[in-house]
Short mmCIF file of C-alpha atoms in Angstrom, two decimals:
data_model
loop_
_atom_site.label_atom_id
_atom_site.label_comp_id
_atom_site.label_asym_id
_atom_site.label_seq_id
_atom_site.Cartn_x
_atom_site.Cartn_y
_atom_site.Cartn_z
CA MET A 1 104.24 89.86 129.20
CA SER A 2 100.73 89.27 130.37
CA THR A 3 99.42 87.43 127.42
CA SER A 4 101.21 84.53 125.72
CA ALA A 5 102.66 84.83 122.32
CA LEU A 6 100.13 82.40 120.86
CA GLN A 7 97.21 84.47 122.26
CA VAL A 8 98.62 87.60 120.67
CA ALA A 9 99.17 85.84 117.42
CA ILE A 10 95.53 84.57 117.42
CA SER A 11 93.97 87.92 118.32
CA VAL A 12 95.93 89.90 115.59
CA MET A 13 95.34 87.30 112.92
CA PRO A 14 91.98 88.53 111.65
CA ALA A 15 93.36 92.03 111.12
CA LEU A 16 96.46 90.69 109.36
CA MET A 17 94.32 88.48 107.09
CA ALA A 18 92.14 91.49 106.16
CA GLY A 19 95.44 93.31 105.36
CA LEU A 20 96.62 90.39 103.24
CA VAL A 21 93.45 90.45 101.18
CA GLU A 22 94.01 94.21 100.64
CA THR A 23 97.58 93.53 99.63
CA LEU A 24 96.52 90.91 97.13
CA LYS A 25 93.87 93.30 95.64
CA ILE A 26 96.37 96.08 95.26
CA SER A 27 99.00 93.75 93.79
CA ALA A 28 96.45 92.32 91.31
CA ALA A 29 95.33 95.80 90.22
CA GLY A 30 99.05 96.93 89.86
CA ILE A 31 99.85 93.86 87.80
CA VAL A 32 96.95 94.26 85.43
CA VAL A 33 97.29 98.02 84.85
CA GLY A 34 101.05 98.01 85.00
CA SER A 35 101.34 95.16 82.52
CA ALA A 36 98.85 96.72 80.06
CA LEU A 37 100.69 99.97 80.16
CA GLY A 38 104.08 98.31 79.98
CA LEU A 39 103.01 96.05 77.08
CA LEU A 40 101.82 99.05 75.12
CA LEU A 41 105.00 101.12 75.72
CA GLY A 42 107.19 98.03 75.25
CA VAL A 43 105.68 97.26 71.87
CA ILE A 44 106.27 100.86 70.74
CA ARG A 45 109.81 100.98 72.12
CA GLY A 46 110.65 97.51 70.66
CA GLN A 47 110.25 98.88 67.09
CA GLN A 48 112.79 101.65 67.15
CA PHE A 49 110.61 104.56 66.14
CA ARG A 50 112.50 107.75 65.65
CA TYR A 51 110.90 109.87 68.48
CA ALA A 52 108.71 107.52 70.44
CA SER A 53 111.46 105.07 71.38
CA PRO A 54 113.90 107.57 72.92
CA ALA A 55 110.95 109.32 74.66
CA ILE A 56 110.01 106.03 76.29
CA GLY A 57 113.67 105.45 77.15
CA PHE A 58 113.67 108.81 78.99
CA TYR A 59 110.49 107.79 80.83
CA LEU A 60 112.16 104.56 81.89
CA HIS A 61 115.31 106.31 83.08
CA VAL A 62 113.25 108.77 85.19
CA LEU A 63 111.35 105.88 86.89
CA ARG A 64 114.48 103.77 87.25
CA GLY A 65 116.43 106.66 88.74
CA THR A 66 114.02 107.60 91.53
CA PRO A 67 112.99 105.57 94.56
CA PHE A 68 109.47 104.13 94.56
CA LEU A 69 108.74 105.96 97.76
CA VAL A 70 109.46 109.28 96.04
CA GLN A 71 107.21 108.34 93.13
CA LEU A 72 104.49 107.48 95.60
CA TYR A 73 104.79 110.83 97.39
CA ILE A 74 104.63 112.55 93.97
CA ALA A 75 101.47 110.75 93.06
CA TYR A 76 100.04 111.38 96.56
CA PHE A 77 101.15 114.97 97.26
CA VAL A 78 102.37 116.65 94.04
CA LEU A 79 99.86 115.57 91.40
CA PRO A 80 96.74 116.45 93.45
CA SER A 81 98.31 119.86 94.19
CA THR A 82 98.71 120.80 90.52
CA GLY A 83 95.16 122.13 90.34
CA ILE A 84 94.08 119.75 87.62
CA SER A 85 90.73 118.40 88.76
CA TRP A 86 90.96 114.82 87.61
CA LEU A 87 94.34 114.53 89.44
CA LYS A 88 92.74 115.29 92.76
CA TRP A 89 92.52 111.62 93.75
CA ASP A 90 92.36 109.80 97.14
CA SER A 91 95.16 107.82 98.66
CA THR A 92 94.10 104.52 97.15
CA THR A 93 94.05 105.82 93.64
CA ALA A 94 97.45 107.54 94.24
CA ALA A 95 98.93 104.23 95.46
CA LEU A 96 97.51 102.31 92.50
CA VAL A 97 98.78 104.93 90.05
CA ALA A 98 102.22 104.83 91.55
CA LEU A 99 102.43 101.03 91.66
CA SER A 100 101.10 100.71 88.10
CA ILE A 101 103.63 103.20 86.72
CA TYR A 102 106.40 101.58 88.68
CA THR A 103 105.48 98.15 87.36
CA SER A 104 105.07 99.43 83.78
CA SER A 105 108.72 100.67 83.77
CA TYR A 106 109.97 97.14 84.27
CA VAL A 107 107.43 95.54 81.99
CA THR A 108 108.26 97.99 79.16
CA GLU A 109 111.99 97.15 79.33
CA ILE A 110 111.24 93.42 79.37
CA VAL A 111 108.74 93.49 76.55
CA SER A 112 110.94 95.68 74.29
CA GLY A 113 113.87 93.48 75.04
CA GLY A 114 111.86 90.43 74.22
CA ILE A 115 110.71 91.88 70.83
CA ARG A 116 114.28 92.85 69.90
CA ALA A 117 115.42 89.33 70.78
CA VAL A 118 113.23 87.88 68.08
CA PRO A 119 115.39 87.45 64.98
CA ALA A 120 114.92 90.02 62.25
CA GLY A 121 114.24 87.16 59.75
CA GLN A 122 110.89 86.68 61.48
CA TRP A 123 109.84 90.21 60.60
CA GLU A 124 111.04 89.68 57.09
CA GLY A 125 109.17 86.41 56.76
CA ALA A 126 105.94 87.98 58.06
CA MET A 127 106.28 90.91 55.69
CA ALA A 128 106.99 88.47 52.79
CA CYS A 129 103.58 86.87 53.65
CA ALA A 130 102.12 90.27 52.99
CA MET A 131 101.34 90.91 56.67
CA ASN A 132 101.32 94.55 57.76
CA ARG A 133 103.22 95.71 60.88
CA TRP A 134 100.37 95.01 63.32
CA GLN A 135 99.70 91.60 61.89
CA SER A 136 103.42 90.64 61.99
CA LEU A 137 103.43 91.77 65.64
CA ARG A 138 100.26 90.04 66.64
CA TYR A 139 100.80 86.66 64.84
CA VAL A 140 104.52 86.26 64.53
CA ILE A 141 106.59 88.41 66.82
CA LEU A 142 104.69 88.68 70.06
CA PRO A 143 103.93 85.00 70.50
CA GLN A 144 107.66 84.25 70.30
CA ALA A 145 108.62 87.30 72.50
CA LEU A 146 106.13 86.29 75.21
CA LYS A 147 107.79 82.98 75.64
CA LEU A 148 111.15 84.69 76.23
CA ILE A 149 109.87 87.24 78.65
CA LEU A 150 107.63 85.18 80.87
CA PRO A 151 110.22 84.45 83.63
CA SER A 152 111.33 88.01 83.80
CA LEU A 153 107.72 89.20 84.03
CA ALA A 154 107.09 86.76 86.91
CA GLY A 155 110.08 88.18 88.71
CA VAL A 156 108.77 91.77 88.28
CA TYR A 157 105.46 90.73 89.87
CA VAL A 158 107.13 89.34 92.91
CA ASN A 159 108.98 92.72 93.22
CA LEU A 160 105.60 94.47 92.90
CA ILE A 161 104.08 92.45 95.70
CA LYS A 162 106.95 93.39 97.92
CA ALA A 163 106.62 97.03 96.86
CA THR A 164 103.01 97.15 97.98
CA SER A 165 104.30 97.15 101.59
CA ILE A 166 105.59 100.73 100.93
CA VAL A 167 102.05 102.14 100.19
CA SER A 168 101.38 101.61 103.90
CA VAL A 169 103.04 105.03 104.44
CA VAL A 170 100.18 106.87 102.68
CA GLY A 171 97.65 105.08 104.90
CA ILE A 172 96.51 102.16 102.78
CA THR A 173 95.52 99.46 105.29
CA GLU A 174 97.26 96.54 103.62
CA LEU A 175 99.27 93.89 105.40
CA THR A 176 102.20 96.03 106.68
CA ARG A 177 99.78 98.83 107.92
CA GLN A 178 97.64 96.26 109.65
CA GLY A 179 100.80 95.01 111.32
CA GLU A 180 101.54 98.56 112.56
CA ILE A 181 97.94 98.89 113.85
CA SER A 182 98.15 95.58 115.63
CA ILE A 183 101.33 96.77 117.36
CA LEU A 184 99.38 99.70 118.80
CA ARG A 185 97.24 97.05 120.49
CA PHE A 186 100.19 94.93 121.68
CA PRO A 187 103.18 97.29 122.01
CA ALA A 188 105.30 94.66 123.81
CA ASP A 189 105.09 92.18 120.94
CA VAL A 190 106.64 94.26 118.12
CA LEU A 191 109.11 91.55 117.10
CA LEU A 192 106.37 88.85 117.15
CA ILE A 193 103.86 90.76 115.12
CA TYR A 194 106.39 91.96 112.48
CA GLY A 195 107.64 88.37 112.46
CA ILE A 196 104.20 87.10 111.66
CA VAL A 197 103.82 89.80 108.91
CA ALA A 198 107.16 88.73 107.44
CA ALA A 199 106.11 85.12 107.53
CA ILE A 200 102.87 85.89 105.71
CA TYR A 201 104.79 87.77 102.97
CA PHE A 202 107.27 84.96 102.87
CA SER A 203 104.62 82.29 102.54
CA TYR A 204 103.42 83.64 99.14
CA CYS A 205 106.49 85.35 97.82
CA PHE A 206 108.68 82.30 98.28
CA PRO A 207 106.55 79.93 96.09
CA ALA A 208 106.29 82.71 93.58
CA LEU A 209 110.13 83.06 93.50
CA LYS A 210 110.47 79.32 93.10
CA ALA A 211 107.95 79.46 90.16
CA VAL A 212 110.19 82.16 88.62
CA GLU A 213 113.22 79.87 88.94
CA TRP A 214 111.28 77.03 87.39
CA LEU A 215 110.24 79.21 84.43
CA GLU A 216 113.84 80.43 84.03
CA ARG A 217 115.16 76.90 83.89
CA ARG A 218 112.48 75.93 81.46
CA ALA A 219 113.26 78.90 79.21
CA ALA A 220 117.02 78.14 79.41
CA ARG A 221 116.37 74.57 78.29
CA GLY A 222 114.54 76.00 75.29
CA SER A 223 111.28 74.09 75.36
CA MET B 1 104.94 143.27 82.33
CA SER B 2 107.71 141.81 80.14
CA ASN B 3 107.71 138.20 78.91
CA PHE B 4 110.53 137.39 81.20
CA GLU B 5 108.84 138.75 84.18
CA SER B 6 105.63 136.82 83.52
CA PHE B 7 107.59 133.72 82.91
CA THR B 8 109.40 134.11 86.32
CA ALA B 9 106.01 134.82 88.02
CA TRP B 10 104.64 131.61 86.54
CA LEU B 11 107.63 129.65 87.53
CA VAL B 12 107.69 130.89 91.06
CA ASP B 13 104.05 130.09 91.30
CA PHE B 14 104.61 126.56 90.02
CA TYR B 15 107.99 125.84 91.68
CA ASN B 16 109.25 128.36 94.13
CA PHE B 17 113.07 127.80 94.09
CA ARG B 18 113.53 130.47 96.80
CA ILE B 19 111.79 128.15 99.31
CA VAL B 20 114.08 125.30 98.20
CA LEU B 21 117.14 127.49 98.70
CA GLN B 22 115.94 128.30 102.25
CA TYR B 23 116.12 124.58 102.93
CA ALA B 24 119.54 124.07 101.24
CA ASP B 25 121.20 123.14 104.49
CA GLN B 26 118.59 120.56 105.43
CA ILE B 27 118.71 119.10 101.82
CA ALA B 28 122.56 118.98 101.98
CA ALA B 29 122.34 117.17 105.39
CA GLY B 30 119.80 114.72 104.05
CA LEU B 31 121.89 114.08 100.96
CA TRP B 32 124.91 113.43 103.14
CA ASN B 33 123.03 110.91 105.25
CA THR B 34 121.68 109.23 102.20
CA LEU B 35 125.10 108.86 100.63
CA PHE B 36 126.66 107.81 103.95
CA ALA B 37 124.02 105.15 104.63
CA ALA B 38 124.38 103.86 101.08
CA GLY B 39 128.18 103.93 101.19
CA ALA B 40 128.45 102.21 104.57
CA SER B 41 125.89 99.55 103.65
CA LEU B 42 127.64 99.01 100.28
CA VAL B 43 131.01 98.33 101.98
CA PHE B 44 129.51 96.02 104.59
CA SER B 45 127.28 94.20 102.22
CA LEU B 46 130.20 93.49 99.85
CA ILE B 47 132.29 92.07 102.69
CA PHE B 48 129.50 89.99 104.18
CA GLY B 49 128.26 89.14 100.70
CA THR B 50 131.60 87.59 99.76
CA LEU B 51 131.60 85.59 102.97
CA LEU B 52 127.96 84.53 102.34
CA ALA B 53 128.82 83.46 98.78
CA PHE B 54 131.51 81.18 100.13
CA ALA B 55 129.09 79.83 102.78
CA ARG B 56 126.46 79.18 100.11
CA ARG B 57 129.08 77.35 97.97
CA SER B 58 130.21 75.20 100.90
CA GLY B 59 129.82 71.42 100.59
CA ASN B 60 128.86 71.19 104.28
CA ALA B 61 125.04 71.17 104.64
CA LEU B 62 125.40 72.78 108.11
CA ILE B 63 126.90 75.76 106.42
CA TRP B 64 125.13 76.12 103.08
CA ARG B 65 121.60 75.41 104.31
CA PRO B 66 121.42 78.26 106.79
CA ALA B 67 123.08 80.59 104.22
CA ASP B 68 120.48 79.55 101.59
CA ALA B 69 117.62 80.05 104.13
CA TYR B 70 118.90 83.51 104.95
CA ILE B 71 119.04 84.40 101.19
CA GLN B 72 115.61 83.06 100.49
CA PHE B 73 114.07 84.85 103.47
CA ILE B 74 115.41 88.20 102.45
CA ARG B 75 114.42 87.78 98.79
CA ALA B 76 110.85 86.83 99.71
CA THR B 77 110.04 89.59 102.22
CA PRO B 78 109.70 93.32 101.67
CA LEU B 79 112.54 95.57 102.64
CA LEU B 80 110.20 97.74 104.70
CA ILE B 81 109.33 94.87 106.93
CA GLN B 82 113.08 94.01 107.34
CA ILE B 83 113.77 97.61 108.29
CA TYR B 84 110.92 97.52 110.89
CA LEU B 85 112.15 94.17 112.25
CA VAL B 86 115.60 95.58 112.81
CA TYR B 87 114.48 98.97 114.08
CA PHE B 88 111.57 97.89 116.37
CA GLY B 89 112.49 94.27 116.90
CA LEU B 90 116.18 94.29 117.55
CA PRO B 91 116.03 96.44 120.73
CA SER B 92 113.67 93.97 122.36
CA LEU B 93 116.26 91.21 121.79
CA LEU B 94 119.39 93.30 122.51
CA PRO B 95 118.29 96.21 124.69
CA PHE B 96 121.50 98.20 124.22
CA THR B 97 120.77 98.67 120.49
CA GLY B 98 117.65 100.72 121.50
CA ARG B 99 120.03 103.60 122.30
CA TRP B 100 121.81 103.42 118.96
CA PRO B 101 121.09 106.21 116.52
CA GLU B 102 118.48 105.48 113.79
CA LEU B 103 121.17 105.79 111.13
CA TRP B 104 123.13 102.91 112.61
CA LEU B 105 120.10 100.65 112.74
CA GLY B 106 119.20 101.76 109.22
CA ILE B 107 122.64 100.95 107.87
CA MET B 108 122.35 97.56 109.68
CA ALA B 109 118.96 96.85 108.06
CA LEU B 110 120.13 97.86 104.57
CA THR B 111 123.27 95.70 105.09
CA ILE B 112 121.15 92.70 106.07
CA HIS B 113 118.92 93.31 103.04
CA THR B 114 121.65 93.94 100.45
CA THR B 115 124.08 91.20 101.55
CA PRO B 116 122.21 88.30 99.93
CA TYR B 117 121.78 90.08 96.62
CA MET B 118 125.48 90.82 96.54
CA ALA B 119 126.32 87.24 97.57
CA GLU B 120 124.23 85.84 94.73
CA ILE B 121 125.95 88.15 92.20
CA ILE B 122 129.44 87.27 93.53
CA ARG B 123 128.58 83.61 93.61
CA SER B 124 127.49 83.65 89.92
CA GLY B 125 130.77 85.48 89.19
CA ILE B 126 132.84 82.79 90.91
CA ASN B 127 130.96 80.02 89.12
CA ALA B 128 131.51 81.75 85.75
CA VAL B 129 135.29 81.75 86.01
CA PRO B 130 136.44 79.23 83.38
CA LYS B 131 137.79 75.87 84.68
CA GLY B 132 140.98 76.37 82.72
CA GLN B 133 141.86 79.34 85.02
CA ILE B 134 141.68 77.06 88.10
CA GLU B 135 143.63 74.31 86.39
CA GLY B 136 146.24 76.84 85.34
CA ALA B 137 146.55 78.08 88.92
CA MET B 138 146.94 74.51 90.11
CA ALA B 139 149.58 73.93 87.48
CA VAL B 140 151.71 76.71 88.93
CA ALA B 141 151.27 75.05 92.38
CA MET B 142 149.01 77.63 93.98
CA SER B 143 147.26 76.66 97.19
CA PRO B 144 143.44 76.75 97.28
CA ARG B 145 143.63 80.09 99.08
CA GLN B 146 146.05 81.56 96.57
CA ARG B 147 143.82 80.37 93.71
CA MET B 148 140.85 82.10 95.23
CA GLN B 149 142.82 85.27 96.13
CA TYR B 150 144.82 85.82 92.96
CA VAL B 151 142.95 84.03 90.20
CA ILE B 152 139.23 83.43 90.85
CA LEU B 153 138.04 86.37 93.00
CA PRO B 154 139.64 89.16 90.87
CA GLN B 155 137.97 87.80 87.74
CA ALA B 156 134.64 87.14 89.61
CA PHE B 157 134.49 90.79 90.78
CA THR B 158 135.50 92.38 87.47
CA ASN B 159 133.05 90.22 85.44
CA THR B 160 130.20 91.11 87.75
CA LEU B 161 131.00 94.71 88.17
CA PRO B 162 128.05 95.89 86.09
CA ALA B 163 125.67 93.80 88.12
CA LEU B 164 127.24 95.00 91.38
CA LEU B 165 126.84 98.65 90.21
CA GLY B 166 123.22 97.94 89.32
CA GLN B 167 122.69 96.57 92.85
CA THR B 168 124.40 99.75 94.20
CA ALA B 169 121.84 101.96 92.30
CA ILE B 170 119.02 99.92 93.88
CA LEU B 171 120.70 100.32 97.35
CA ILE B 172 120.85 104.07 96.94
CA LYS B 173 117.10 104.16 96.07
CA ASP B 174 116.41 101.70 98.99
CA THR B 175 117.90 104.25 101.47
CA SER B 176 114.76 106.36 100.96
CA LEU B 177 112.85 103.80 103.08
CA LEU B 178 115.00 104.83 106.01
CA SER B 179 112.84 107.95 106.16
CA ALA B 180 110.15 105.66 107.65
CA ILE B 181 112.30 105.08 110.73
CA ALA B 182 113.17 108.73 111.28
CA VAL B 183 116.59 108.74 109.62
CA PHE B 184 117.05 112.26 108.32
CA ASP B 185 117.85 111.25 104.72
CA LEU B 186 117.36 113.10 101.49
CA LEU B 187 113.64 112.19 101.28
CA ASN B 188 113.06 113.24 104.85
CA ALA B 189 114.44 116.69 104.00
CA GLY B 190 111.78 116.89 101.28
CA LEU B 191 109.08 115.70 103.73
CA LEU B 192 110.23 118.39 106.21
CA LEU B 193 109.87 121.13 103.54
CA ASN B 194 106.50 119.81 102.56
CA SER B 195 105.15 119.60 106.12
CA GLU B 196 106.49 123.05 107.20
CA ARG B 197 105.60 124.99 104.03
CA VAL B 198 102.89 122.76 102.46
CA ARG B 199 104.73 122.93 99.17
CA PRO B 200 104.76 119.39 97.77
CA LYS B 201 106.20 120.35 94.36
CA GLU B 202 109.20 122.09 95.93
CA GLY B 203 109.73 119.29 98.41
CA PHE B 204 109.37 116.14 96.32
CA LEU B 205 110.34 117.24 92.81
CA THR B 206 113.65 118.58 94.21
CA VAL B 207 114.30 115.36 95.99
CA ALA B 208 113.39 113.34 92.88
CA ALA B 209 115.82 115.49 90.79
CA ILE B 210 118.65 114.84 93.19
CA TYR B 211 118.03 111.13 93.24
CA LEU B 212 117.96 111.22 89.38
CA ALA B 213 121.30 113.08 89.36
CA ILE B 214 122.87 110.41 91.57
CA TYR B 215 121.46 107.78 89.27
CA ALA B 216 122.81 109.62 86.14
CA VAL B 217 126.28 109.52 87.66
CA LEU B 218 125.98 105.75 88.28
CA VAL B 219 124.71 105.14 84.74
CA VAL B 220 127.66 107.03 83.29
CA VAL B 221 130.06 105.10 85.48
CA SER B 222 128.62 101.72 84.59
CA ARG B 223 128.66 102.50 80.88
CA ARG B 224 132.44 103.30 81.24
CA VAL B 225 132.99 100.12 83.17
CA GLU B 226 131.17 98.04 80.64
CA LEU B 227 133.20 99.57 77.73
CA LYS B 228 136.47 99.03 79.66
CA LEU B 229 135.56 95.40 80.55
CA GLY B 230 134.36 94.81 76.98
CA GLY B 231 137.95 95.24 75.88
CA ALA B 232 139.50 96.33 72.64
CA ALA B 233 137.20 94.40 70.36
CA TRP B 234 134.09 95.97 71.93
CA ASN B 235 135.62 99.47 71.60
CA ARG B 236 136.11 98.90 67.92
CA ARG B 237 132.48 97.85 67.42
CA PRO B 238 130.46 99.70 64.68
CA ALA B 239 128.62 102.51 66.33
#
């Protein structure tokens, strides 16, 4: 090895940091869009409508039953090839769509579970106060459900952050892809560079996981 | 043109199953590799996961701390990075592994990834066995090893079977990432079709449908398991 490990680490760091910023941006977008979609679908599914709830259940099964990488390839290759003009998107949009839909499947399940876990008496009480369905949801059910689902949601977000590494295969230059590019510069230091990439992921997923555990403990205590 | 003919023409235009049939052999080979990788990783990760669960429960800090560090590291880093670390990194530490087939290294990476998840499930199963069971085993003069083997572990595994099956479903989906290190898995068969024929629908929708079929089988199995484990009272529940 001509250059020392430290020198290699220092010279690849700017690229990796740029990748980290990209990863954080993609994760944030996935969290926002995925949660919004998941919240909407979860609220609908949580109320046992005759046709909507089974339809959403089917959607969840399809997303749960296929690997994220396959979903990503469908968003990247299949949808733009359907001939529908607004589906002809670039790789960043495809990656964001795939990540958001992937996240929404988990959020939907968690939100609908949280809504069902609120006792039926709460619905009846709200109705007895002459609230309509929307008002009962907004002022009575959702605030209680959100408390129950917070730890699970945080867990989903950590999974999402880890899943963003997969979008490197469609050429998004996030952290993992920047690692691959850096390895083209220093082919002898594969282990070192992937080690640094892993350490960067670890340094922000680990505190996030600890936060999830803390939230779970707090929810279990019933504060 | 009859209705049927126009429908077939539309279908072939949208999804040409004849192309898919031409790739039946490759898809079958890919499916086999996917199932083989998942099956081998499942067996290994259950064996190592049980050992890791014991290590994590150990009272000796020299044993449980490294076990915990390993579990935390795997949970806080993406699987793709772990696969790359094994595939590209391992041969620079152990040169002879560079000549191993991709499938072996892939199974190794998936085992390293799945073991901590299995260990945490098994550990929670062991912890959930009621104390009275252990006291009962002690009362009939069982040794610690016998208590573990005949009383605690059988209950720990049956009680956590649904969670273990769920982790298996995740493992099968995770095998798709092995396509990134040139393992010819199911997804790679779809990628091959797409790159040779430039037919993304035939390539990826077929693969997605096969993954869904595998998942459907697992869902049916785990429903049965849950009903069986639920026992007689659960089976008599109002529908």
